[in-house]
Short mmCIF file of C-alpha atoms and ligand atoms in Angstrom, two decimals:
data_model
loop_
_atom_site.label_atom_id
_atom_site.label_comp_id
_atom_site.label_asym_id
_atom_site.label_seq_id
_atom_site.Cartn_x
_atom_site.Cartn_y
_atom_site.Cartn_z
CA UNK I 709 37.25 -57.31 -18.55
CA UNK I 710 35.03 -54.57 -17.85
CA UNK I 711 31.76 -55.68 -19.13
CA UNK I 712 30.15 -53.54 -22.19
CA UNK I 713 26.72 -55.31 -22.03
CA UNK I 714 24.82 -53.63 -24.74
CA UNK I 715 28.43 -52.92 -27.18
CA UNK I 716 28.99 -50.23 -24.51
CA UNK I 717 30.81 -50.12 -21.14
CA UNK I 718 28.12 -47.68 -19.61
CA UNK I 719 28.69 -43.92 -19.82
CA UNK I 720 32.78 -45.30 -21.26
CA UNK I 721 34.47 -44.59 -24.98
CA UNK I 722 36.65 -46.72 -25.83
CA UNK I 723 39.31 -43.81 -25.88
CA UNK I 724 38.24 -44.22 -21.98
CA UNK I 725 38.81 -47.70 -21.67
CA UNK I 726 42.36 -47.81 -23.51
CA UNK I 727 42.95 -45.40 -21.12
CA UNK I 728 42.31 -46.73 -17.96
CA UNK I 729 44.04 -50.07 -19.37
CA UNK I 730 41.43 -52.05 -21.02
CA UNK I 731 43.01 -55.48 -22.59
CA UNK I 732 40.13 -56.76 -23.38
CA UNK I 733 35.88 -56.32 -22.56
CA UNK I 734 32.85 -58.39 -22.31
CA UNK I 735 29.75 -58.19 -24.39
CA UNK I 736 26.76 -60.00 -24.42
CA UNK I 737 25.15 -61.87 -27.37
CA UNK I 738 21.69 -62.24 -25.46
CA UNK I 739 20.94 -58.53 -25.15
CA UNK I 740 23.06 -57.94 -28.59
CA UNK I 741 20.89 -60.83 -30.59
CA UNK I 742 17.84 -59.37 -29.80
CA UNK I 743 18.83 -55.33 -30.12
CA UNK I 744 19.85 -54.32 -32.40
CA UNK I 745 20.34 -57.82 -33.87
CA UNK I 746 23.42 -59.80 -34.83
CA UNK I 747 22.70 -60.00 -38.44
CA UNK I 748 22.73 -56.10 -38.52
CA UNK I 749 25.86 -56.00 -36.73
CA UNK I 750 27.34 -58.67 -39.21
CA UNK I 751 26.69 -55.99 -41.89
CA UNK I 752 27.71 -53.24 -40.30
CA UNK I 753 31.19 -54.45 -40.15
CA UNK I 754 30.92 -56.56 -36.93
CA UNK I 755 31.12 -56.05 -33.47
CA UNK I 756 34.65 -54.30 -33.21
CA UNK I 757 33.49 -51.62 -35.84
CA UNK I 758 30.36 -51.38 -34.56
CA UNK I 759 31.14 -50.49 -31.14
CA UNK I 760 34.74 -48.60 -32.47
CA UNK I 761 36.72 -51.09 -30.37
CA UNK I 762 39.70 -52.67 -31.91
CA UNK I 763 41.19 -54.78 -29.05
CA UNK I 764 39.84 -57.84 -28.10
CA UNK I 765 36.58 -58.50 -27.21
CA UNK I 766 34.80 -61.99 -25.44
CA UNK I 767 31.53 -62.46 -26.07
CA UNK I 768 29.29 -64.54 -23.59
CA UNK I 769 26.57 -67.24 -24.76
CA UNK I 770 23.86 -65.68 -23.02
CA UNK I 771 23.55 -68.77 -20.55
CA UNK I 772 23.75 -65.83 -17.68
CA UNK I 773 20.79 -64.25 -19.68
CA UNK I 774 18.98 -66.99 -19.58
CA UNK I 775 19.20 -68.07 -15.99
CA UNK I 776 17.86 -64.14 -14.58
CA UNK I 777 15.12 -64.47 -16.77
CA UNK I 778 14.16 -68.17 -15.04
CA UNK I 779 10.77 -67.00 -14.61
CA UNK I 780 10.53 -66.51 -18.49
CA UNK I 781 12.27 -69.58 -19.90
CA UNK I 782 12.16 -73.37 -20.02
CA UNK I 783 15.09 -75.64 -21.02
CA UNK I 784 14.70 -78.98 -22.67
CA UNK I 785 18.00 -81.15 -23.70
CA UNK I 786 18.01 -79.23 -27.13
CA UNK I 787 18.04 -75.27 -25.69
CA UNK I 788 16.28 -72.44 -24.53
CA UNK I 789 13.29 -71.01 -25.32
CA UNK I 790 12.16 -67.68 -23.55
CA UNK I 791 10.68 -64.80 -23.68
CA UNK I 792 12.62 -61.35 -24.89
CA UNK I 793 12.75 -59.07 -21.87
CA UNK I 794 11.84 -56.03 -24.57
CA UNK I 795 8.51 -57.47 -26.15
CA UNK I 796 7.67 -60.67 -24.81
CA UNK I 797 8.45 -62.41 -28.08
CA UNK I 798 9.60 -66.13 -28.07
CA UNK I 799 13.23 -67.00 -28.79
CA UNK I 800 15.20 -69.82 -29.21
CA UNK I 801 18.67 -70.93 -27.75
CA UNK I 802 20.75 -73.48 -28.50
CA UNK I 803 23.98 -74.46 -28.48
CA UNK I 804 24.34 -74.10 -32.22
CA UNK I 805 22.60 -70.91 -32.47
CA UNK I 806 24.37 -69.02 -29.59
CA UNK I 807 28.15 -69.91 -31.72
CA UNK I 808 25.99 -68.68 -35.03
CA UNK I 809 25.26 -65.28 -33.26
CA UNK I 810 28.80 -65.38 -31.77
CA UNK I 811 30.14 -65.77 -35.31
CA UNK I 812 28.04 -63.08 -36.87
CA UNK I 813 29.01 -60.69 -34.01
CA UNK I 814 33.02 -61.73 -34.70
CA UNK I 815 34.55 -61.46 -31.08
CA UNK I 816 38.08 -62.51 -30.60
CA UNK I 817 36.92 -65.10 -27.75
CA UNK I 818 33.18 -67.10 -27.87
CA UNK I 819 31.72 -68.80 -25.01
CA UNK I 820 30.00 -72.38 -25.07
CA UNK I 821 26.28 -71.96 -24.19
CA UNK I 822 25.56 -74.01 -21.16
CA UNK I 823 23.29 -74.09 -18.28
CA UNK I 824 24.10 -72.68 -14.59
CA UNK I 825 21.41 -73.07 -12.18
CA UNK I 826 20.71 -71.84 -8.35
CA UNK I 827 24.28 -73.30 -6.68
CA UNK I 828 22.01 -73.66 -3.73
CA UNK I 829 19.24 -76.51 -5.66
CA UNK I 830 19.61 -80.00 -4.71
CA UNK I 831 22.92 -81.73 -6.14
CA UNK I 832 20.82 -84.29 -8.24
CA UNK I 833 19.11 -81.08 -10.36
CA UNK I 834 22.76 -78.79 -10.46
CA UNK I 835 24.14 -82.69 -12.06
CA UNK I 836 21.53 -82.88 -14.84
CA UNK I 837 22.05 -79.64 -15.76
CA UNK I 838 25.66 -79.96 -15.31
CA UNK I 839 25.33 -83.31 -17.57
CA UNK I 840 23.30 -80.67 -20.25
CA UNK I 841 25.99 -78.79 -19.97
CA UNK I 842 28.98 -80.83 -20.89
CA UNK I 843 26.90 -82.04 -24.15
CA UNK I 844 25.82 -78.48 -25.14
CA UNK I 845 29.84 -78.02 -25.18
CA UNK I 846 30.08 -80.43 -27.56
CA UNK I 847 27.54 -79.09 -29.87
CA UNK I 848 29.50 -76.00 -29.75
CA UNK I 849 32.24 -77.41 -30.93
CA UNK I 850 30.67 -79.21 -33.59
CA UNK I 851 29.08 -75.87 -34.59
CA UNK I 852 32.46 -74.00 -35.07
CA UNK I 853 33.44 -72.67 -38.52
CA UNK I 854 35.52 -69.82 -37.84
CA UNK I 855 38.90 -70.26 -37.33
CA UNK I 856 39.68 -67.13 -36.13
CA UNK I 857 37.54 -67.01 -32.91
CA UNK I 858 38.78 -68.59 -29.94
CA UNK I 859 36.15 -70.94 -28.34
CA UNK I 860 35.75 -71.13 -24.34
CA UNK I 861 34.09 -74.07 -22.22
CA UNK I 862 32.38 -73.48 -19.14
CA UNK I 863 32.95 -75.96 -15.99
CA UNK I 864 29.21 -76.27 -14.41
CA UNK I 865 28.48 -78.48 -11.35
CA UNK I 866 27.09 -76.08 -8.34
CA UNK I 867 28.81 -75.99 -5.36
CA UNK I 868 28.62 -79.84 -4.96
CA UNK I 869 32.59 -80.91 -4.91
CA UNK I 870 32.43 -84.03 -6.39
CA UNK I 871 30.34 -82.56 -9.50
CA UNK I 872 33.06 -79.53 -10.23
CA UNK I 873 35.66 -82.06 -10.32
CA UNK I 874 33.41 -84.19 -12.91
CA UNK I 875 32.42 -80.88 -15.09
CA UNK I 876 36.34 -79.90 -14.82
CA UNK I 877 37.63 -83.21 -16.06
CA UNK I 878 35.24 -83.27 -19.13
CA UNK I 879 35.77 -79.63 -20.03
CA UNK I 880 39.19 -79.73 -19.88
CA UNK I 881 39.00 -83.11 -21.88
CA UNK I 882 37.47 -81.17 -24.53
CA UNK I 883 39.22 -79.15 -27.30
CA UNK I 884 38.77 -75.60 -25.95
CA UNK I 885 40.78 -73.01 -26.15
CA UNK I 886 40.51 -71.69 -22.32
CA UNK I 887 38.29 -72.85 -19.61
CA UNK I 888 35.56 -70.86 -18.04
CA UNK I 889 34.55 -71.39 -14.46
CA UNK I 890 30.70 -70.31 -14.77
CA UNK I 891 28.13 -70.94 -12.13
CA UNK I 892 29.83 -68.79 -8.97
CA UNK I 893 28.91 -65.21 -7.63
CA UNK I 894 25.19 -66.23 -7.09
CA UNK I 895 24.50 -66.16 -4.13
CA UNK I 896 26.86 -69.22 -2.76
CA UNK I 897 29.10 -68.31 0.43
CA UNK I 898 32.77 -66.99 0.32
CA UNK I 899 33.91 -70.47 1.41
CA UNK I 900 31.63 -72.62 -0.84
CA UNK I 901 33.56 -70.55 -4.18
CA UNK I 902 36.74 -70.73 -2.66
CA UNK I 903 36.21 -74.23 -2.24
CA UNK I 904 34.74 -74.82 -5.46
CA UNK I 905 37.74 -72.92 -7.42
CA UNK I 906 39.91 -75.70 -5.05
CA UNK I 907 38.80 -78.26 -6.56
CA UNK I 908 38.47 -77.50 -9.95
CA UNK I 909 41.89 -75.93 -10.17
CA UNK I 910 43.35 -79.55 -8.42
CA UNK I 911 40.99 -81.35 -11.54
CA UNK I 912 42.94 -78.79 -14.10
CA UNK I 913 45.91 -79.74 -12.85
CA UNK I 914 49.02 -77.86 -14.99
CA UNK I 915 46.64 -77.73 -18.01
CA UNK I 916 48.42 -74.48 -19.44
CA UNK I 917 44.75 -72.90 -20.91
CA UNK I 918 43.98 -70.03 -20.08
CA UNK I 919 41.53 -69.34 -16.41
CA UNK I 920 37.78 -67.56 -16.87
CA UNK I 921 36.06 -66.73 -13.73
CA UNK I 922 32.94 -65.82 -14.69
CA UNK I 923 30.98 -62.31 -13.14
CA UNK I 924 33.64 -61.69 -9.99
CA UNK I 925 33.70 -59.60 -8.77
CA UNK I 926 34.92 -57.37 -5.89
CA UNK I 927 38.81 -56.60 -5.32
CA UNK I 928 39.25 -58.27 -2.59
CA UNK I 929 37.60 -61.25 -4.56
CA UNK I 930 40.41 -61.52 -7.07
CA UNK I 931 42.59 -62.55 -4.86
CA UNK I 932 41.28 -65.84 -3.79
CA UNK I 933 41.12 -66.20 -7.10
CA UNK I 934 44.02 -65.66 -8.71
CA UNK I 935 45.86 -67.64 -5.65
CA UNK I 936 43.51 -70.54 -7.23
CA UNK I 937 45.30 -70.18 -10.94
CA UNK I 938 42.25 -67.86 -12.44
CA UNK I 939 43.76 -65.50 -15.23
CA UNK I 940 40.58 -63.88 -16.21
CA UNK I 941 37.60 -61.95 -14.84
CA UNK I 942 34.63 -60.04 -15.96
CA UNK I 943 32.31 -57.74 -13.56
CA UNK I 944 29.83 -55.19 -13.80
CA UNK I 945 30.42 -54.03 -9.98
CA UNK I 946 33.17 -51.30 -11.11
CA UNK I 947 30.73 -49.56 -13.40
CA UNK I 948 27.33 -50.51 -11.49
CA UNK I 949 28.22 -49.03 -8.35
CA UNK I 950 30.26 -46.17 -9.72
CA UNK I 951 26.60 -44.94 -11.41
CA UNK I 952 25.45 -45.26 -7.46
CA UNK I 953 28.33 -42.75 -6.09
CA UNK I 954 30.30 -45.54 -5.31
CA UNK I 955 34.36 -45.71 -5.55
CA UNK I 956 36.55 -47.49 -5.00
CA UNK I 957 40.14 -46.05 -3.62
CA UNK I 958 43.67 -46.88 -1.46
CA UNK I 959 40.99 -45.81 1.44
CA UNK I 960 38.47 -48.31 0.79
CA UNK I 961 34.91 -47.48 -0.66
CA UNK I 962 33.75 -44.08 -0.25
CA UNK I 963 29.86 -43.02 -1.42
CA UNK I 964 30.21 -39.14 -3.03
CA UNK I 965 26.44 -38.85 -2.59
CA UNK I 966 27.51 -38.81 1.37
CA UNK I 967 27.44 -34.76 2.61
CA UNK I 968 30.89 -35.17 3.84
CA UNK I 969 32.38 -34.77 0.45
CA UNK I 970 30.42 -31.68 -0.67
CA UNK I 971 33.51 -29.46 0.97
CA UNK I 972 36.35 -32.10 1.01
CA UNK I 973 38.59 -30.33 -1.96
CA UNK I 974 41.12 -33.69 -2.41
CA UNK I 975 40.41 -36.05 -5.16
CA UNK I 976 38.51 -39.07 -5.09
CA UNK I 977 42.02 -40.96 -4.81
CA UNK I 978 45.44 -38.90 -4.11
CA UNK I 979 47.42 -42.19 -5.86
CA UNK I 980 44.81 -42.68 -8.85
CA UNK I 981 46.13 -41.34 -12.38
CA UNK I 982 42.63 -41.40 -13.64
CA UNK I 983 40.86 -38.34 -15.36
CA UNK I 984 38.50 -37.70 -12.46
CA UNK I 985 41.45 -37.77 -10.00
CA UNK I 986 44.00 -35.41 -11.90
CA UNK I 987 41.34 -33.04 -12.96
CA UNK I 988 38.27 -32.59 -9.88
CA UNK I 989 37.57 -32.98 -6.34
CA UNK I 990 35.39 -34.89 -4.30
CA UNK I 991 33.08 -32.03 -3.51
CA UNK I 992 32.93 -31.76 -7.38
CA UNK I 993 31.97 -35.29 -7.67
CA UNK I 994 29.10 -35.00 -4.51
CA UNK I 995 27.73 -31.84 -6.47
CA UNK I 996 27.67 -33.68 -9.91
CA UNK I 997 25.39 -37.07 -8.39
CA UNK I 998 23.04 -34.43 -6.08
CA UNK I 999 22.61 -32.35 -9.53
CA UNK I 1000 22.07 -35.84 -11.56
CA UNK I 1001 24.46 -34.60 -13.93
CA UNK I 1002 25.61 -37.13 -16.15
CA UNK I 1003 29.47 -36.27 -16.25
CA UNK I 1004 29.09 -38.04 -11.96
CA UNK I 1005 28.21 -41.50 -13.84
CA UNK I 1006 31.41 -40.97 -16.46
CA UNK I 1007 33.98 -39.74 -13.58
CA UNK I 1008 33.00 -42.13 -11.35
CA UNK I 1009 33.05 -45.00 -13.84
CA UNK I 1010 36.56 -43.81 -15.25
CA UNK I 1011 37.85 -44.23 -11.62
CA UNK I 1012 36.47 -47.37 -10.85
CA UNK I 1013 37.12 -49.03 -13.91
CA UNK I 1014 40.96 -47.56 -13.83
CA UNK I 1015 41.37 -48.55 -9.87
CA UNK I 1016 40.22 -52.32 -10.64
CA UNK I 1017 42.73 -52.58 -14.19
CA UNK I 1018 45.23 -51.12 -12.05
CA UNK I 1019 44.77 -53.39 -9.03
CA UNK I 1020 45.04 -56.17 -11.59
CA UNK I 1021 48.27 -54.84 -12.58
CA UNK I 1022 49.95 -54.58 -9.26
CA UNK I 1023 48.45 -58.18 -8.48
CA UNK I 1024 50.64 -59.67 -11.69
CA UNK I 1025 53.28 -57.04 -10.69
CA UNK I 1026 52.57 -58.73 -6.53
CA UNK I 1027 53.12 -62.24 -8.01
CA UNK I 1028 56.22 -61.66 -9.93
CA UNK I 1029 58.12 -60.14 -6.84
CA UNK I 1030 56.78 -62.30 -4.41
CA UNK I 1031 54.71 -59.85 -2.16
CA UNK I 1032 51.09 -61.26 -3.29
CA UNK I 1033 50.35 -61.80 0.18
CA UNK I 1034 51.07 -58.37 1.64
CA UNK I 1035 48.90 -56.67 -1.02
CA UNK I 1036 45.99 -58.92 -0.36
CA UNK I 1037 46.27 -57.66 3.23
CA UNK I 1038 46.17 -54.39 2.55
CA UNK I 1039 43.38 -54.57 0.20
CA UNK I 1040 41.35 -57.07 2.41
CA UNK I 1041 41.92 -53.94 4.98
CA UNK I 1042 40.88 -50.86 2.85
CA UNK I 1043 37.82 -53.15 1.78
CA UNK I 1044 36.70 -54.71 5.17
CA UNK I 1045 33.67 -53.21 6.32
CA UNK I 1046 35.61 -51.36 9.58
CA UNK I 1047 38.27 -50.47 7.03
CA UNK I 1048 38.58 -46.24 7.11
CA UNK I 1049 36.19 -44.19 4.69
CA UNK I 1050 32.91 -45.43 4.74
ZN1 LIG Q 900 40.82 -42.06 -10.16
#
């Protein structure tokens, strides 16, 4: 899912997205609740005519939200209460409010609000949070009305082994309709999410709901991954570090603000079917960030948000004819930091 924080995946259309192979985006109810307001999206229509969308969209509880803002919130059993990052005002989150925005905005797919914290705390804070967690799921639940939104749990617990097996046992014992894995991609090792995604993929056993990986990440990423049963991802890092000069290609990451590109006539990436790659070169692309020209934050985004859809298509495409393994070397190699390009 490429992630359209504010009803907008950055400097993207939608015509762009269906284009590079968008199934389905991420938006977020924090940032959405508070600007320009759920209730005023409600009555425009909803989210899907709001943003002129209409595939599917997941919406996430803001949980994420309120974790960056640490410094500005405090969390008792019942929810949230922080300040907005645009005027300081107080707001409140709880379970039942976050599936009340959720509602109001109308995404296909809602997520539970829970409560991630630092994977790196001590295991006796990550398990009462974890604990605040699993009963904030049931809330959500219990707030439901709609029947036509798909509801999402979130499996909690740190990097602490024996607590993801306890949040993935009462998630999954819980009448979701897909199971996030939330709490990963900040700022644990490699090893400690691989091993976490181990362990919670042995506690889901063949439960046939659909996989969330929550905010990963890097191709070379997915692949742990999806070895470990995950189905879906969301990530800003195609479109963040696109708007940097950033790309992604078959010959590993290459920065367009570097001067070697200013003469280099080839595109960005010979095998891409993107926009930017048909239609301009490289040097085109290193003129467009050194001039600040916004049409370097579109290209680049269209590329980077059409290699990653299209990786994930050759990974499905990898697993069906049995040669996952050779693509993750190959990728692993174009990605490594002696890999060519850089
Ligand atoms: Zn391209």
């Amino acid at each position: 899912m490429p992630v359209g924080t504010q009803a907008s995946v950055k400097s993207l259309t939608p015509s762009d997205l269906r284009t590079a192979g968008t199934q389905i985006l991420l938006a977020n109810t924090y940032h959405l609740s508070l600007r320009p307001g759920h209730e005023r999206i409600a009555t425009l229509g909803g989210l899907h005519r709001f943003m002129g969308w209409d595939g599917p969209i997941l919406t996430d509880s803001g949980g994420f939200q309120v974790f960056s803002l640490a410094h500005l919130s405090r969390v008792d059993d019942d929810g949230v209460t922080f300040a907005s990052h645009l005027d300081g005002s107080s707001q409140r989150l709880t379970p039942e409010r976050a599936i009340e925005i959720q509602e109001a905005l109308g995404s296909d797919i809602a997520m539970a609000f829970d409560q991630l914290v630092d994977a790196t705390l001590p295991a006796r804070e990550v398990a009462v949070a974890m604990a605040r967690t699993h009963a904030w799921a049931e809330r959500c639940l219990a707030a439901r009305s709609r029947t036509d939104q798909a509801l999402f749990g979130i499996v909690q617990g740190g990097v602490d082994e024996g607590l993801r097996r306890e949040s993935a046992a009462a998630i999954a014992g819980m009448a979701f309709d897909g199971i996030a894995i939330g709490g990963l991609s900040v700022g644990e090792s490699k090893d400690q999410m691989a091993a976490a995604l181990e362990v919670v993929g042995e506690a889901l056993g063949e439960d046939p709901r659909v996989r969330y990986l929550m905010g990963v990440g890097s191709p070379p990423d997915f692949f742990g991954a999806v070895e470990r049963g995950i189905d879906l991802f969301d990530c800003v890092l195609p479109t963040r570090v696109a708007r940097n000069g950033q790309v992604w290609t078959r010959a590993g990451k290459l920065n367009l603000r570097n001067a070697r590109f200013l003469d280099d006539p080839g595109p960005i990436d010979p095998e891409c079917r993107c926009e930017a790659c048909r239609n301009h070169s490289r040097a085109y692309l290193a003129h467009l960030f050194r001039a600040e020209e916004l049409l370097a934050y579109r290209l680049s985004s269209v590329h980077n948000v059409t290699y990653t859809l299209d990786l994930m298509e050759q990974i499905r495409g990898a697993l069906a004819d049995g040669s996952f393994a050779s693509l993750r070397e190959v990728v692993a190699a174009q990605f490594s930091s002696a890999g060519p390009g850089r």
